[in-house]
């Protein structure tokens, strides 16, 4: 087990008919590692992220978490049971938050732990209070999502995912839908998670965030991993022309962030 | 000739009883049509074909034929099959199922209109599809169609007058009985109309309250 990588993606391939969006991608993520996936839109980075918890199933290839294949081919019933168990271990945060609007902040956080882990209301409440304190949302615990700003919604969405005590967190452009002034509060929460050594895979357009928080940057384009390495290497000395072109467009932004 | 409303007060008790029965049959049928509507919507969208096809026929039967005929069929027709229902029960089943089919149409559309991200977020947390439907998608769909369902319920109140023909002594039948004794059709029908209107106002107030309560959760 010690030699098995924490997350392993092997020969991931995905096609919609003729269109191949992921072309034989293999990569590993170690426990506690924070990996950013960057690249132009349409490069397949979100598709790859969504394949990790089998939200967008791969056409072929394997996703393995701690030696257990996530996207196992099983008869329907068994697959459902298996994938629900796997997904409990993989938190995901979406671009558009996807909070449940008919539930309060507290209920958003407690629903899954109560339903899936059988937590009592009292225990679930305690858990919600902890998780919401963690993201600085304690004061809004009995609000509805419609009463929150975008940044607050995303922090609650992170707390909701963390309440399931996942081993791995996936972020799918978590700050892209936010007004610029609200990005920082979400980034701070993600930085805090990074300091706590949560394993995170982050699809992002924010180069400065990727550079300052992540251990490794993966640059994707056209459904392949073009280049990967520590941010200092990928951002400062990219070897591939496609990476250079992409970074040039984002450089002003990046330079500003990195100072 | 000339109108004479002075005969009405002596039938006040009978009319009040009629009002109570009208409210009772409306509330009972509304509850049946609400939960039936959710169940039918789930069947129409997610059940296997063996269930879906008979359901289609059943829905067609209830939407495509007169409610009055359906009430006759349930109350008089089923007796031949050995099912002898009390008039009130037959009325609730007829009205309830009829409006359940209409509610189900609304709820189906609303279920399909719930943002796809809601199902995804629920599945990502580890909920099964069924759990996600029950906890996340259906509550939102129902919340979204409370106003049109409310309109259906007002139509249901008005159509509840039809159960007078199978002998439920609700408001319309109470008025008719009074007319039979007094030969004062205008007076009693007019009073009955006013009473329906008052019940209607009460229902609208309740519906508005429910709508307001769901206001924040959008």
Coordinates of C-alpha atoms in Angstrom, one line a residue:
Chain A
X1 CA 0.0 0.0 0.0
X2 CA 2.8 2.4 0.8
X3 CA 4.0 2.3 -2.8
X4 CA 0.5 2.8 -4.3
X5 CA 0.0 6.4 -5.2
X6 CA -2.9 8.1 -3.4
X7 CA -4.7 9.0 -6.6
X8 CA -3.9 7.4 -9.8
X9 CA -5.3 8.1 -13.2
X10 CA -4.4 5.5 -15.8
X11 CA -4.8 6.0 -19.5
X12 CA -7.9 8.2 -19.1
X13 CA -9.6 8.6 -22.5
X14 CA -12.9 10.2 -23.1
X15 CA -14.7 10.8 -26.4
X16 CA -18.1 12.3 -27.3
X17 CA -18.6 10.5 -30.6
X18 CA -15.8 11.7 -32.9
X19 CA -14.6 14.4 -30.5
X20 CA -11.9 13.2 -28.2
X21 CA -11.7 15.4 -25.1
X22 CA -9.2 13.3 -23.1
X23 CA -6.4 11.5 -24.9
X24 CA -4.7 8.9 -22.8
X25 CA -4.0 10.9 -19.7
X26 CA -2.0 9.2 -16.9
X27 CA -1.1 11.0 -13.7
X28 CA -0.7 10.4 -10.0
X29 CA -1.4 12.6 -6.9
X30 CA 0.2 11.9 -3.6
X31 CA -1.5 12.2 -0.3
X32 CA -1.5 15.8 0.9
X33 CA -0.4 17.1 -2.4
X34 CA -2.1 20.1 -3.9
X35 CA -2.3 20.0 -7.7
X36 CA -3.5 22.7 -10.0
X37 CA -4.8 21.9 -13.4
X38 CA -4.6 24.8 -15.8
X39 CA -5.2 25.2 -19.5
X40 CA -7.4 27.0 -22.0
X41 CA -11.1 26.4 -22.0
X42 CA -12.0 23.2 -23.9
X43 CA -8.6 21.6 -22.9
X44 CA -10.4 18.9 -21.0
X45 CA -9.4 19.9 -17.5
X46 CA -12.9 20.0 -16.1
X47 CA -13.8 16.8 -17.8
X48 CA -10.7 15.1 -16.2
X49 CA -11.7 16.4 -12.8
X50 CA -15.2 15.3 -13.2
X51 CA -14.0 11.8 -14.2
X52 CA -12.2 11.4 -10.9
X53 CA -15.5 10.9 -9.1
X54 CA -17.1 9.4 -12.2
X55 CA -19.5 12.3 -12.6
X56 CA -18.4 12.3 -16.3
X57 CA -17.5 8.7 -16.9
X58 CA -14.4 7.9 -18.9
X59 CA -14.7 6.1 -22.2
X60 CA -11.7 4.0 -21.1
X61 CA -9.1 4.1 -18.4
X62 CA -9.0 3.9 -14.7
X63 CA -9.3 6.2 -11.7
X64 CA -7.9 4.7 -8.5
X65 CA -8.1 6.1 -5.0
X66 CA -6.0 4.4 -2.4
X67 CA -5.8 1.3 -4.5
X68 CA -9.5 1.1 -5.1
X69 CA -10.8 1.7 -8.6
X70 CA -13.4 4.4 -8.5
X71 CA -14.9 3.8 -12.0
X72 CA -15.3 0.1 -11.7
X73 CA -17.4 -1.7 -14.3
X74 CA -20.1 -3.4 -12.2
X75 CA -23.7 -4.4 -12.7
X76 CA -25.9 -1.3 -12.1
X77 CA -27.0 -2.0 -8.5
X78 CA -23.5 -2.8 -7.3
X79 CA -22.0 0.1 -9.2
X80 CA -24.4 2.5 -7.5
X81 CA -23.5 1.2 -4.1
X82 CA -19.8 1.3 -4.9
X83 CA -19.8 4.8 -6.4
X84 CA -21.9 6.3 -3.6
X85 CA -19.3 5.0 -1.1
X86 CA -16.4 6.3 -3.2
X87 CA -18.0 9.7 -3.6
X88 CA -18.4 10.0 0.1
X89 CA -14.6 10.1 0.2
X90 CA -14.2 12.6 -2.6
X91 CA -15.5 16.1 -1.9
X92 CA -16.3 18.4 -4.9
X93 CA -16.8 22.1 -5.2
X94 CA -18.5 23.5 -8.3
X95 CA -18.1 26.8 -10.2
X96 CA -21.8 27.6 -9.5
X97 CA -21.8 26.4 -5.9
X98 CA -24.9 24.2 -6.3
X99 CA -26.0 24.8 -2.8
X100 CA -29.5 23.4 -2.1
X101 CA -31.7 26.5 -2.2
X102 CA -34.6 24.9 -0.3
X103 CA -32.4 24.2 2.7
X104 CA -30.7 26.5 5.2
X105 CA -26.9 26.7 5.4
X106 CA -27.1 24.3 8.4
X107 CA -29.3 21.8 6.5
X108 CA -27.0 22.0 3.5
X109 CA -24.1 20.9 5.6
X110 CA -25.9 18.3 7.7
X111 CA -28.1 16.5 5.1
X112 CA -25.5 14.1 3.7
X113 CA -23.9 13.2 7.1
X114 CA -27.3 12.5 8.6
X115 CA -28.6 10.6 5.7
X116 CA -25.4 8.6 4.8
X117 CA -23.5 8.3 8.1
X118 CA -26.6 8.2 10.3
X119 CA -25.5 11.1 12.5
X120 CA -28.0 12.2 15.1
X121 CA -29.4 15.7 14.7
X122 CA -27.3 16.9 17.7
X123 CA -24.1 15.4 16.3
X124 CA -24.9 16.7 12.8
X125 CA -25.5 20.2 14.2
X126 CA -22.2 20.1 16.0
X127 CA -20.5 19.0 12.9
X128 CA -22.1 21.8 10.9
X129 CA -21.1 24.4 13.5
X130 CA -17.5 23.2 13.3
X131 CA -17.3 23.1 9.6
X132 CA -19.0 26.5 9.2
X133 CA -16.7 28.0 11.8
X134 CA -13.8 26.6 9.7
X135 CA -14.9 28.6 6.7
X136 CA -16.0 31.6 8.7
X137 CA -19.7 31.2 8.1
X138 CA -20.9 30.5 11.6
X139 CA -23.0 33.7 11.7
X140 CA -25.1 32.7 8.7
X141 CA -25.9 29.1 9.9
X142 CA -29.7 29.6 9.7
X143 CA -29.8 31.7 6.5
X144 CA -30.9 30.4 3.2
X145 CA -28.5 30.4 0.3
X146 CA -30.5 33.1 -1.4
X147 CA -29.5 35.4 1.4
X148 CA -25.8 34.9 0.8
X149 CA -23.2 36.5 -1.5
X150 CA -21.4 34.3 -4.0
X151 CA -18.3 34.1 -1.9
X152 CA -20.3 33.1 1.1
X153 CA -22.2 30.5 -0.9
X154 CA -18.9 28.9 -2.1
X155 CA -17.6 28.8 1.5
X156 CA -20.7 27.0 2.6
X157 CA -20.3 24.6 -0.4
X158 CA -16.8 23.9 0.8
X159 CA -18.1 23.3 4.4
X160 CA -20.8 21.0 3.0
X161 CA -18.2 18.9 1.2
X162 CA -15.8 18.8 4.2
X163 CA -18.6 17.6 6.5
X164 CA -18.4 14.2 4.8
X165 CA -14.7 14.1 5.9
X166 CA -13.4 13.4 2.4
X167 CA -9.9 12.2 1.7
X168 CA -9.7 14.2 -1.4
X169 CA -11.2 17.5 -2.5
X170 CA -11.9 18.5 -6.1
X171 CA -12.4 22.1 -7.0
X172 CA -13.9 22.9 -10.4
X173 CA -13.2 26.5 -11.1
X174 CA -14.4 27.4 -7.6
X175 CA -13.8 31.1 -8.0
X176 CA -14.6 31.7 -11.7
X177 CA -18.2 32.7 -11.1
X178 CA -17.4 35.1 -8.3
X179 CA -17.1 38.9 -8.4
X180 CA -13.4 39.8 -8.2
X181 CA -13.7 41.2 -4.7
X182 CA -15.2 37.9 -3.4
X183 CA -12.5 35.7 -4.8
X184 CA -10.0 36.3 -2.0
X185 CA -12.3 35.0 0.8
X186 CA -12.7 31.6 -1.0
X187 CA -9.0 31.5 -1.8
X188 CA -8.2 32.0 1.9
X189 CA -10.4 29.0 2.8
X190 CA -8.6 26.9 0.2
X191 CA -5.2 28.0 1.5
X192 CA -6.2 27.0 4.9
X193 CA -7.1 23.6 3.7
X194 CA -3.8 23.4 1.9
X195 CA -2.0 24.2 5.2
X196 CA -3.9 21.4 6.8
X197 CA -2.6 19.0 4.1
X198 CA -5.9 18.2 2.5
X199 CA -5.2 16.5 -0.8
X200 CA -6.7 18.8 -3.4
X201 CA -7.0 18.8 -7.2
X202 CA -7.9 22.3 -8.4
X203 CA -9.0 23.3 -11.8
X204 CA -8.4 27.0 -12.0
X205 CA -7.8 30.1 -14.2
X206 CA -6.0 31.9 -11.4
X207 CA -2.3 31.5 -12.1
X208 CA -1.3 33.5 -9.0
X209 CA -3.3 31.2 -6.7
X210 CA -1.9 28.1 -8.4
X211 CA 1.6 29.5 -8.0
X212 CA 1.3 30.4 -4.4
X213 CA -0.6 27.4 -3.1
X214 CA -0.1 24.4 -5.2
X215 CA 2.8 21.9 -5.1
X216 CA 2.4 21.0 -8.7
X217 CA 0.9 22.5 -11.8
X218 CA -0.5 20.5 -14.7
X219 CA -0.9 22.3 -18.0
X220 CA -3.5 20.7 -20.3
X221 CA -4.3 21.5 -23.8
X222 CA -6.3 19.6 -26.5
X223 CA -7.0 16.7 -24.1
X224 CA -3.4 15.9 -23.2
X225 CA -1.1 16.9 -20.4
X226 CA 1.4 19.2 -22.2
X227 CA 3.6 19.9 -19.2
X228 CA 3.7 19.4 -15.5
X229 CA 6.0 20.3 -12.6
X230 CA 6.4 22.5 -9.6
X231 CA 4.9 26.0 -10.2
X232 CA 8.3 27.6 -10.1
X233 CA 9.3 25.5 -13.2
X234 CA 6.0 25.5 -15.1
X235 CA 5.4 29.2 -14.7
X236 CA 9.0 30.5 -14.9
X237 CA 10.6 28.1 -17.3
X238 CA 8.0 26.3 -19.3
X239 CA 9.6 24.0 -21.9
X240 CA 6.7 23.6 -24.2
X241 CA 5.6 26.3 -26.7
X242 CA 1.9 25.7 -26.0
X243 CA 2.5 26.4 -22.3
X244 CA 4.5 29.5 -23.1
X245 CA 1.7 30.8 -25.4
X246 CA -0.9 30.1 -22.7
X247 CA 1.1 31.7 -20.0
X248 CA 1.9 34.8 -22.0
X249 CA -1.9 35.5 -22.2
X250 CA -2.2 35.1 -18.5
X251 CA 1.2 36.5 -17.6
X252 CA 0.1 40.1 -16.7
X253 CA -2.3 38.6 -14.2
X254 CA 0.3 36.2 -12.9
X255 CA 3.1 38.7 -12.6
X256 CA 0.9 41.0 -10.6
X257 CA -0.1 38.2 -8.2
X258 CA 3.4 36.9 -7.8
X259 CA 4.9 40.4 -7.6
Chain B
X1 CA -92.9 37.8 -7.4
X2 CA -89.7 39.5 -6.2
X3 CA -86.8 38.1 -4.2
X4 CA -87.2 37.1 -0.6
X5 CA -84.1 36.3 1.3
X6 CA -85.9 36.0 4.6
X7 CA -86.4 32.3 4.0
X8 CA -82.6 31.8 4.0
X9 CA -81.8 32.1 7.8
X10 CA -84.0 29.1 8.7
X11 CA -81.7 27.0 6.5
X12 CA -78.5 28.4 8.0
X13 CA -77.6 25.2 9.8
X14 CA -78.0 23.1 6.7
X15 CA -76.0 25.5 4.6
X16 CA -73.2 25.7 7.2
X17 CA -73.1 21.9 7.3
X18 CA -72.8 22.1 3.5
X19 CA -69.9 24.5 3.8
X20 CA -68.2 22.1 6.2
X21 CA -68.6 19.2 3.9
X22 CA -67.4 21.2 0.9
X23 CA -64.3 22.2 2.9
X24 CA -63.8 18.6 4.1
X25 CA -64.0 17.1 0.6
X26 CA -61.8 19.9 -0.9
X27 CA -59.1 19.5 1.7
X28 CA -59.1 15.7 1.5
X29 CA -59.0 15.7 -2.3
X30 CA -56.4 18.4 -2.3
X31 CA -54.1 16.4 -0.1
X32 CA -54.6 13.3 -2.2
X33 CA -54.1 15.3 -5.4
X34 CA -50.9 16.8 -4.0
X35 CA -49.2 13.6 -2.9
X36 CA -50.7 11.7 -5.8
X37 CA -49.4 14.3 -8.2
X38 CA -45.8 13.8 -6.8
X39 CA -46.1 10.0 -7.1
X40 CA -47.5 10.2 -10.6
X41 CA -44.8 12.6 -11.7
X42 CA -42.1 10.2 -10.4
X43 CA -43.9 7.3 -12.2
X44 CA -44.2 9.2 -15.4
X45 CA -40.5 10.2 -15.4
X46 CA -38.7 7.4 -13.8
X47 CA -40.7 4.2 -13.6
X48 CA -40.0 1.2 -15.9
X49 CA -42.1 1.0 -19.0
X50 CA -44.4 -1.7 -17.5
X51 CA -45.6 0.8 -15.0
X52 CA -45.3 3.8 -17.2
X53 CA -47.6 2.6 -20.0
X54 CA -50.6 1.7 -17.8
X55 CA -50.0 5.0 -16.1
X56 CA -50.3 6.8 -19.4
X57 CA -53.6 5.2 -20.1
X58 CA -54.8 6.1 -16.6
X59 CA -53.7 9.7 -17.0
X60 CA -55.4 9.9 -20.4
X61 CA -58.6 8.5 -18.8
X62 CA -58.5 11.2 -16.1
X63 CA -57.6 14.1 -18.4
X64 CA -59.6 13.1 -21.4
X65 CA -63.0 12.3 -20.0
X66 CA -65.4 14.4 -18.0
X67 CA -64.9 14.5 -14.2
X68 CA -68.7 13.9 -13.8
X69 CA -68.4 10.7 -15.7
X70 CA -65.4 9.6 -13.6
X71 CA -67.4 10.2 -10.4
X72 CA -70.3 8.1 -11.8
X73 CA -67.9 5.4 -12.7
X74 CA -66.3 5.3 -9.3
X75 CA -69.5 5.6 -7.3
X76 CA -72.0 3.6 -9.4
X77 CA -69.8 1.6 -11.7
X78 CA -67.5 0.0 -9.2
X79 CA -70.4 -1.4 -7.3
X80 CA -70.7 -3.9 -10.1
X81 CA -67.2 -5.1 -9.3
X82 CA -68.2 -5.5 -5.7
X83 CA -66.6 -2.2 -4.6
X84 CA -69.2 -0.2 -2.8
X85 CA -67.7 3.0 -1.7
X86 CA -69.4 5.6 0.5
X87 CA -70.2 8.7 -1.5
X88 CA -67.7 10.9 0.3
X89 CA -64.9 8.4 -0.3
X90 CA -65.8 8.0 -4.0
X91 CA -65.9 11.8 -4.3
X92 CA -62.5 12.2 -2.7
X93 CA -61.0 9.5 -4.9
X94 CA -62.5 11.0 -8.1
X95 CA -61.6 14.6 -7.4
X96 CA -58.2 13.6 -5.8
X97 CA -57.0 11.4 -8.7
X98 CA -58.4 13.8 -11.4
X99 CA -56.4 16.7 -10.0
X100 CA -53.5 14.5 -9.1
X101 CA -53.0 13.9 -12.8
X102 CA -53.1 17.7 -13.5
X103 CA -50.7 18.4 -10.6
X104 CA -48.4 15.6 -11.9
X105 CA -48.1 17.4 -15.3
X106 CA -46.9 20.5 -13.5
X107 CA -44.5 18.7 -11.2
X108 CA -43.0 16.7 -14.1
X109 CA -42.1 19.9 -15.9
X110 CA -40.7 21.4 -12.7
X111 CA -38.6 18.3 -11.9
X112 CA -37.0 18.5 -15.4
X113 CA -36.4 22.3 -14.9
X114 CA -34.5 21.9 -11.7
X115 CA -30.8 22.8 -12.4
X116 CA -28.7 19.8 -13.3
X117 CA -26.1 21.0 -10.8
X118 CA -28.5 20.1 -8.0
X119 CA -28.5 16.4 -8.8
X120 CA -24.7 16.5 -9.4
X121 CA -24.0 18.1 -6.1
X122 CA -26.2 15.6 -4.3
X123 CA -24.6 12.6 -6.1
X124 CA -21.1 14.0 -5.4
X125 CA -21.9 13.9 -1.7
X126 CA -22.7 10.2 -2.0
X127 CA -26.4 10.3 -2.2
X128 CA -28.1 7.8 -4.4
X129 CA -30.2 8.9 -7.3
X130 CA -33.4 8.1 -5.3
X131 CA -32.1 10.0 -2.3
X132 CA -31.2 13.0 -4.4
X133 CA -34.6 13.0 -6.0
X134 CA -36.4 12.8 -2.7
X135 CA -34.2 15.2 -0.7
X136 CA -33.1 17.7 -3.3
X137 CA -34.9 17.7 -6.7
X138 CA -38.5 17.0 -5.8
X139 CA -38.7 19.5 -3.0
X140 CA -37.5 22.2 -5.3
X141 CA -39.7 21.2 -8.1
X142 CA -42.8 21.2 -5.8
X143 CA -41.8 24.6 -4.3
X144 CA -41.6 26.0 -7.9
X145 CA -45.1 24.9 -8.8
X146 CA -46.9 25.9 -5.6
X147 CA -48.7 28.8 -7.4
X148 CA -50.1 26.8 -10.3
X149 CA -50.9 23.9 -8.0
X150 CA -52.8 26.5 -5.9
X151 CA -54.8 27.4 -9.0
X152 CA -55.6 23.7 -9.5
X153 CA -56.8 23.6 -5.9
X154 CA -59.2 26.5 -6.5
X155 CA -60.5 24.7 -9.5
X156 CA -60.9 21.6 -7.3
X157 CA -62.9 23.6 -4.8
X158 CA -65.3 24.7 -7.6
X159 CA -65.5 21.2 -9.1
X160 CA -66.3 19.7 -5.7
X161 CA -69.9 20.9 -6.5
X162 CA -70.1 17.9 -8.8
X163 CA -70.1 15.4 -6.0
X164 CA -73.6 16.7 -5.2
X165 CA -74.8 14.4 -7.9
X166 CA -73.5 11.3 -6.1
X167 CA -75.2 12.4 -3.0
X168 CA -72.5 14.1 -0.9
X169 CA -74.4 16.7 1.0
X170 CA -72.0 19.5 0.4
X171 CA -72.9 23.1 -0.2
X172 CA -74.5 22.8 -3.6
X173 CA -76.6 19.8 -2.6
X174 CA -77.6 21.6 0.6
X175 CA -78.7 24.6 -1.4
X176 CA -80.7 22.3 -3.8
X177 CA -82.4 20.6 -0.9
X178 CA -83.4 24.0 0.5
X179 CA -84.7 25.0 -2.9
X180 CA -86.8 21.9 -3.1
X181 CA -88.6 22.9 0.0
X182 CA -88.9 26.6 -0.6
X183 CA -89.0 27.0 -4.4
X184 CA -86.5 29.9 -4.0
X185 CA -83.7 28.9 -6.4
X186 CA -82.2 32.4 -6.9
X187 CA -81.9 33.1 -3.2
X188 CA -80.3 29.9 -2.3
X189 CA -78.0 29.6 -5.3
X190 CA -76.9 33.2 -4.7
X191 CA -76.2 32.5 -1.1
X192 CA -74.3 29.4 -2.0
X193 CA -72.3 31.4 -4.6
X194 CA -71.3 33.9 -1.9
X195 CA -70.3 31.0 0.4
X196 CA -68.1 29.5 -2.3
X197 CA -66.5 32.8 -2.8
X198 CA -65.8 33.1 1.0
X199 CA -64.3 29.6 1.1
X200 CA -62.2 30.6 -2.0
X201 CA -60.9 33.7 -0.3
X202 CA -59.9 31.6 2.7
X203 CA -58.1 29.2 0.4
X204 CA -56.3 31.9 -1.4
X205 CA -55.1 33.3 1.9
X206 CA -53.7 29.9 2.9
X207 CA -52.0 29.5 -0.4
X208 CA -50.4 33.0 -0.2
X209 CA -49.1 32.1 3.2
X210 CA -47.5 28.9 1.8
X211 CA -46.0 30.8 -1.0
X212 CA -44.6 33.5 1.3
X213 CA -43.0 30.8 3.5
X214 CA -41.2 29.3 0.5
X215 CA -40.0 32.7 -0.6
X216 CA -36.6 32.6 1.0
X217 CA -35.8 29.1 -0.1
X218 CA -35.5 30.0 -3.8

